[in-house]
mmCIF file of C-alpha atoms and ligand atoms in Angstrom:
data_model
loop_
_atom_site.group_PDB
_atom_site.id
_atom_site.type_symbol
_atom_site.label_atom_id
_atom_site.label_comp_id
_atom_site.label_asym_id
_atom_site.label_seq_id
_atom_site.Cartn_x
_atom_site.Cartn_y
_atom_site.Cartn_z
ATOM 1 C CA UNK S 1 -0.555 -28.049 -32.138
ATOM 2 C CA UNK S 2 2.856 -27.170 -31.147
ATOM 3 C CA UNK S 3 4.533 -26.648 -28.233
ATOM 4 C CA UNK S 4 6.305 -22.911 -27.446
ATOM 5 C CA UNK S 5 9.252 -21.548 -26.526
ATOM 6 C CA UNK S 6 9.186 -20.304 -22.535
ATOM 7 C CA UNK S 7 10.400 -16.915 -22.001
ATOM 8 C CA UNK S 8 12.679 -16.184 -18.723
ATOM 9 C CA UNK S 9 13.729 -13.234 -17.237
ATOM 10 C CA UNK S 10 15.631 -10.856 -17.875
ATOM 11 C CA UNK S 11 13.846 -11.341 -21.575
ATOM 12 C CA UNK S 12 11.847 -7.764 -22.500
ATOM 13 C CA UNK S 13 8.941 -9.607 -23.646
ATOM 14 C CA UNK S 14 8.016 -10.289 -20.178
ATOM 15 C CA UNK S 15 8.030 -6.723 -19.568
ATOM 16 C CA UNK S 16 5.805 -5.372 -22.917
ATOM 17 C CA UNK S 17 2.027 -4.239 -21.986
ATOM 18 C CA UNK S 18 -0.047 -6.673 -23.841
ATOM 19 C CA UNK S 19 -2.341 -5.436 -26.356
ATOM 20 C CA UNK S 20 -5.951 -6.413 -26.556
ATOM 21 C CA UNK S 21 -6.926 -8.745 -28.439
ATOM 22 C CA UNK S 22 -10.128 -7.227 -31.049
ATOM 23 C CA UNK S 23 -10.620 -10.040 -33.590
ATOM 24 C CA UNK S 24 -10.715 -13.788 -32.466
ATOM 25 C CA UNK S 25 -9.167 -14.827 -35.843
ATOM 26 C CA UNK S 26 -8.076 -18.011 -36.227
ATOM 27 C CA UNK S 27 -4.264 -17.014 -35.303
ATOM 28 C CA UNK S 28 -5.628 -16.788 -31.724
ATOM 29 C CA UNK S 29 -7.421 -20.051 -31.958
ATOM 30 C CA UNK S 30 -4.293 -21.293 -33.014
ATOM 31 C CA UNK S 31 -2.392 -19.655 -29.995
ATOM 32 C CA UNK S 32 -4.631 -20.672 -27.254
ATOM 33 C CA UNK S 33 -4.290 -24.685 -28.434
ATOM 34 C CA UNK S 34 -0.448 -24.357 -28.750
ATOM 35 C CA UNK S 35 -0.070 -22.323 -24.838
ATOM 36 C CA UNK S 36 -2.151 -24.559 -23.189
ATOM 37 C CA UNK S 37 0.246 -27.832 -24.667
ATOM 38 C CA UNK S 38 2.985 -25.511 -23.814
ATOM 39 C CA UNK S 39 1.492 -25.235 -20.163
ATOM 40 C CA UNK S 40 0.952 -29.079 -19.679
ATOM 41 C CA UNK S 41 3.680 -30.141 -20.687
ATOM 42 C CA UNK S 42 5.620 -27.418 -18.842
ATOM 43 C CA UNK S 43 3.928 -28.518 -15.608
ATOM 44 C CA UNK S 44 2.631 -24.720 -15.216
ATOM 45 C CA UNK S 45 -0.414 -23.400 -13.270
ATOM 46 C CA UNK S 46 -0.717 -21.037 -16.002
ATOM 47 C CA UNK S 47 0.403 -18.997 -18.852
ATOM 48 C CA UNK S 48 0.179 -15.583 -20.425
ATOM 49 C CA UNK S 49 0.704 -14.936 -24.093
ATOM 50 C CA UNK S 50 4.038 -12.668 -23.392
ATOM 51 C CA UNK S 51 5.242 -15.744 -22.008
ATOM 52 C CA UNK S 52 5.843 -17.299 -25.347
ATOM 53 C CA UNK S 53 6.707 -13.960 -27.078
ATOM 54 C CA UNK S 54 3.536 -12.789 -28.023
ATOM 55 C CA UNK S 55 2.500 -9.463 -25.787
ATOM 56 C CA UNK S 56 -1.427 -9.833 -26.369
ATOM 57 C CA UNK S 57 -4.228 -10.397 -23.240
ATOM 58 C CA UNK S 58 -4.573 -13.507 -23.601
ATOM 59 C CA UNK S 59 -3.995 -15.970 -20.821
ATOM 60 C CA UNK S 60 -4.711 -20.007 -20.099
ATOM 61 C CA UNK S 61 -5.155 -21.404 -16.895
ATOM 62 C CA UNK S 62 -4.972 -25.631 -15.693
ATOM 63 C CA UNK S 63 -8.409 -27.425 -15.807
ATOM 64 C CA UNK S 64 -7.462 -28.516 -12.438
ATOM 65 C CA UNK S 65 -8.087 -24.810 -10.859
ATOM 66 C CA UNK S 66 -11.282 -24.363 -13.074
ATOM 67 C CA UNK S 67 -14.342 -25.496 -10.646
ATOM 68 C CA UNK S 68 -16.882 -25.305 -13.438
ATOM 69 C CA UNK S 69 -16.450 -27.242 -16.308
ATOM 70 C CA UNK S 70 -12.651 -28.685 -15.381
ATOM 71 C CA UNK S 71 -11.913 -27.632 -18.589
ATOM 72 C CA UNK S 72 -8.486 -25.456 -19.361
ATOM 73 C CA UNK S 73 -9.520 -21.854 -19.188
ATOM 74 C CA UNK S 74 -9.066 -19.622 -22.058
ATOM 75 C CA UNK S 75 -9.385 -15.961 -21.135
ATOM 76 C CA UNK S 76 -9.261 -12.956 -23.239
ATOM 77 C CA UNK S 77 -8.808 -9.356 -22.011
ATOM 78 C CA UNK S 78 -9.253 -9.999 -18.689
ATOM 79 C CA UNK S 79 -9.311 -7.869 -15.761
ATOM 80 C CA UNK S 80 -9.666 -8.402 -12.201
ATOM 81 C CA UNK S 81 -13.050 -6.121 -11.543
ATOM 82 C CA UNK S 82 -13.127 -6.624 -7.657
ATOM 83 C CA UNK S 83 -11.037 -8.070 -4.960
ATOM 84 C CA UNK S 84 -11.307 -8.867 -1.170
ATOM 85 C CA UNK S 85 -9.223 -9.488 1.784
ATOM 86 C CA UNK S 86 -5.477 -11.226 1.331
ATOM 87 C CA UNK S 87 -3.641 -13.973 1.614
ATOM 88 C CA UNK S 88 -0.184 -15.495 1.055
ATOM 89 C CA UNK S 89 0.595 -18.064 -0.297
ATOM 90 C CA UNK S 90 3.539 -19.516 -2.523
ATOM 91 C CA UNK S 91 4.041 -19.197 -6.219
ATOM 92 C CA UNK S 92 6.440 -19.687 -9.319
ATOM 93 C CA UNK S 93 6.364 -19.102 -12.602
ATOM 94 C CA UNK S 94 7.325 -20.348 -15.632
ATOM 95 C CA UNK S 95 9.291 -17.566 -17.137
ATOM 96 C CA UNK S 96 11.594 -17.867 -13.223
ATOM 97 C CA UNK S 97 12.676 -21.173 -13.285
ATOM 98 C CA UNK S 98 13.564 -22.309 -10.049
ATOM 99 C CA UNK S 99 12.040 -20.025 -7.346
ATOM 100 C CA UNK S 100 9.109 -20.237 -5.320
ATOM 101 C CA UNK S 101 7.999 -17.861 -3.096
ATOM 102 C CA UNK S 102 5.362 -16.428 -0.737
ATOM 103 C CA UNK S 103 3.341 -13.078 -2.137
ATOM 104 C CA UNK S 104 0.402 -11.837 -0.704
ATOM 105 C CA UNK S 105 -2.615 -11.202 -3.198
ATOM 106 C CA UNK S 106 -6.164 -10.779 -2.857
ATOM 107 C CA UNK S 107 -8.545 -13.536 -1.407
ATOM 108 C CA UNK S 108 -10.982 -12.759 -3.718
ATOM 109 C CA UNK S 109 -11.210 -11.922 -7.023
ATOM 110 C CA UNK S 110 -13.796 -11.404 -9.609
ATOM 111 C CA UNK S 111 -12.289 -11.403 -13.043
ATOM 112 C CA UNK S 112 -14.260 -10.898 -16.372
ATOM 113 C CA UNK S 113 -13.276 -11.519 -19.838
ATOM 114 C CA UNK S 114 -14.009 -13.170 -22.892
ATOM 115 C CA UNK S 115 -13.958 -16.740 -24.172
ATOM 116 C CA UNK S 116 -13.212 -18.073 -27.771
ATOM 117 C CA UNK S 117 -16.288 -17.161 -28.711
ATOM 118 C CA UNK S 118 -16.168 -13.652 -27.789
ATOM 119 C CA UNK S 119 -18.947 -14.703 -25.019
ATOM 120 C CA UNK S 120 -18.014 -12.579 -21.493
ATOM 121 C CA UNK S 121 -17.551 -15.146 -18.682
ATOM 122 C CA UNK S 122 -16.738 -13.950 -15.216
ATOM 123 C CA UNK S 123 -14.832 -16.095 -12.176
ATOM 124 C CA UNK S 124 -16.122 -14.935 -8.752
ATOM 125 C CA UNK S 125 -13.300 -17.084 -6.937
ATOM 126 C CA UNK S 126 -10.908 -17.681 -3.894
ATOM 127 C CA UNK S 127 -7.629 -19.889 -3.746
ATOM 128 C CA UNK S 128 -5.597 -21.098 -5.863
ATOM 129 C CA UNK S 129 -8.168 -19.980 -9.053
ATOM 130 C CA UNK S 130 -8.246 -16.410 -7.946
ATOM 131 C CA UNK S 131 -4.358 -16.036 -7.568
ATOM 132 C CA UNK S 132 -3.288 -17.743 -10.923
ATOM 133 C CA UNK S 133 -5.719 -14.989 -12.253
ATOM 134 C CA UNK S 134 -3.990 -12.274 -10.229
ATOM 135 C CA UNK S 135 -0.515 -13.930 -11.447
ATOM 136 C CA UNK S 136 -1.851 -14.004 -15.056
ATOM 137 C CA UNK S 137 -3.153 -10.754 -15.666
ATOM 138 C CA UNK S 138 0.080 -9.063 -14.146
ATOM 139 C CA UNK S 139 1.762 -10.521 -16.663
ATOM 140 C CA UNK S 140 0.201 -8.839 -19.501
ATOM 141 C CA UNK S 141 0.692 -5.674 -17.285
ATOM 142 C CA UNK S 142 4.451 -6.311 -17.598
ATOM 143 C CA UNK S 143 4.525 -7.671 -14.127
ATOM 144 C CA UNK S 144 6.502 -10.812 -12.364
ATOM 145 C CA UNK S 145 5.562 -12.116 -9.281
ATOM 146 C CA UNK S 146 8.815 -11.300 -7.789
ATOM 147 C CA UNK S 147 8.145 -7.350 -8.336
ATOM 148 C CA UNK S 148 5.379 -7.157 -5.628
ATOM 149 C CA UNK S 149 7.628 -9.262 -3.151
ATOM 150 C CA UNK S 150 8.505 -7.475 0.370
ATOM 151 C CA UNK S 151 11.098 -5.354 -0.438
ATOM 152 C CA UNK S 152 13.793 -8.331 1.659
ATOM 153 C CA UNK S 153 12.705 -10.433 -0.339
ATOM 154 C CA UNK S 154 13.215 -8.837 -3.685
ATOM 155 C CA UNK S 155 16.593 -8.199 -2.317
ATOM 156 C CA UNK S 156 17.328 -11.606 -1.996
ATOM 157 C CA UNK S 157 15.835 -12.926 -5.004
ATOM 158 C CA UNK S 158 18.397 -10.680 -6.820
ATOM 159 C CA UNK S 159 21.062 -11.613 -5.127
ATOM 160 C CA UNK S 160 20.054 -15.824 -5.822
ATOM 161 C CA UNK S 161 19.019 -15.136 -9.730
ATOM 162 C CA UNK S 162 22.276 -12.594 -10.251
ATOM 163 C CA UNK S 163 24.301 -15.685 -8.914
ATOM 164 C CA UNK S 164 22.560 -18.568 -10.792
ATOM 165 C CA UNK S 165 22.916 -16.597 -14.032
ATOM 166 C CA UNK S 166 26.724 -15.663 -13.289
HETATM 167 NI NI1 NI L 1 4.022 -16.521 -14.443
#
């Protein structure tokens, strides 16, 4: 396994519509082992494959958020199928080193996808589980948390990135 180059912002890899992902060949394999090392040692909640450079739906997620089998989650082509209420609640991200900020998602979420094995597995969850889902899946929509901030605070996170990059 080997550990993966982080993409930041503004890089237009973070912005590319993943494709699906139709074969599990044993390039994916490979790609699932070498994000999740990438995510440990990277100290992220999560990671999507455009995050690395590679704009296909597939996304890993810490053990410590999975309630099941506290096992790293390996999701492919997932989608968020329902969601309830809202809540906000801080995040970050890998590919925006540095900031942290509140964004209100859903409470809920019930996400389906596939696993290595092409086997569908669903997460009817709340917390922290259902917004790294919500954070991941974005992604491969071309989305960053800090596009669905309140309009303020979008404002300001341009004017604190522009300046840390000048
Ligand atoms: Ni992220």
């Amino acid at each position: 396994m080997s550990v993966l180059d982080i993409k930041v912002i503004p890089d237009p890899v973070l912005r590319k519509i993943a494709q699906p992902i139709n074969n599990i060949n044993d390039g994916i394999v490979k790609l699932s082992g070498n994000m999740i090392e990438t995510m440990i040692l990277a100290h992220g909640a999560g990671l999507a494959a455009n995050q690395v450079g590679l704009p296909v739906q597939l996304v890993v997620i810490d053990a410590s958020l999975n309630p099941r089998e506290k096992e790293h989650i390996i999701l492919i082509n997932p989608v968020i199928v329902e969601t309830d209420g809202e809540e906000n609640a801080e995040e970050g991200c890998l590919s925006v080193p540095g900031y942290y900020e509140y964004v209100k998602r859903a409470k809920r979420v019930l996400a389906r996808g596939t696993d290595m094995n092409g086997k569908t597995i669903e997460f009817d969850c709340e917390g922290q589980l259902a917004r790294a889902l919500q954070h991941e899946t974005d992604h491969l929509k071309g989305v960053l948390f800090v596009d669905i901030l309140s309009p303020l605070k979008k404002a300001l996170f341009k004017k604190k990135y522009s300046r840390k990059n000048t």
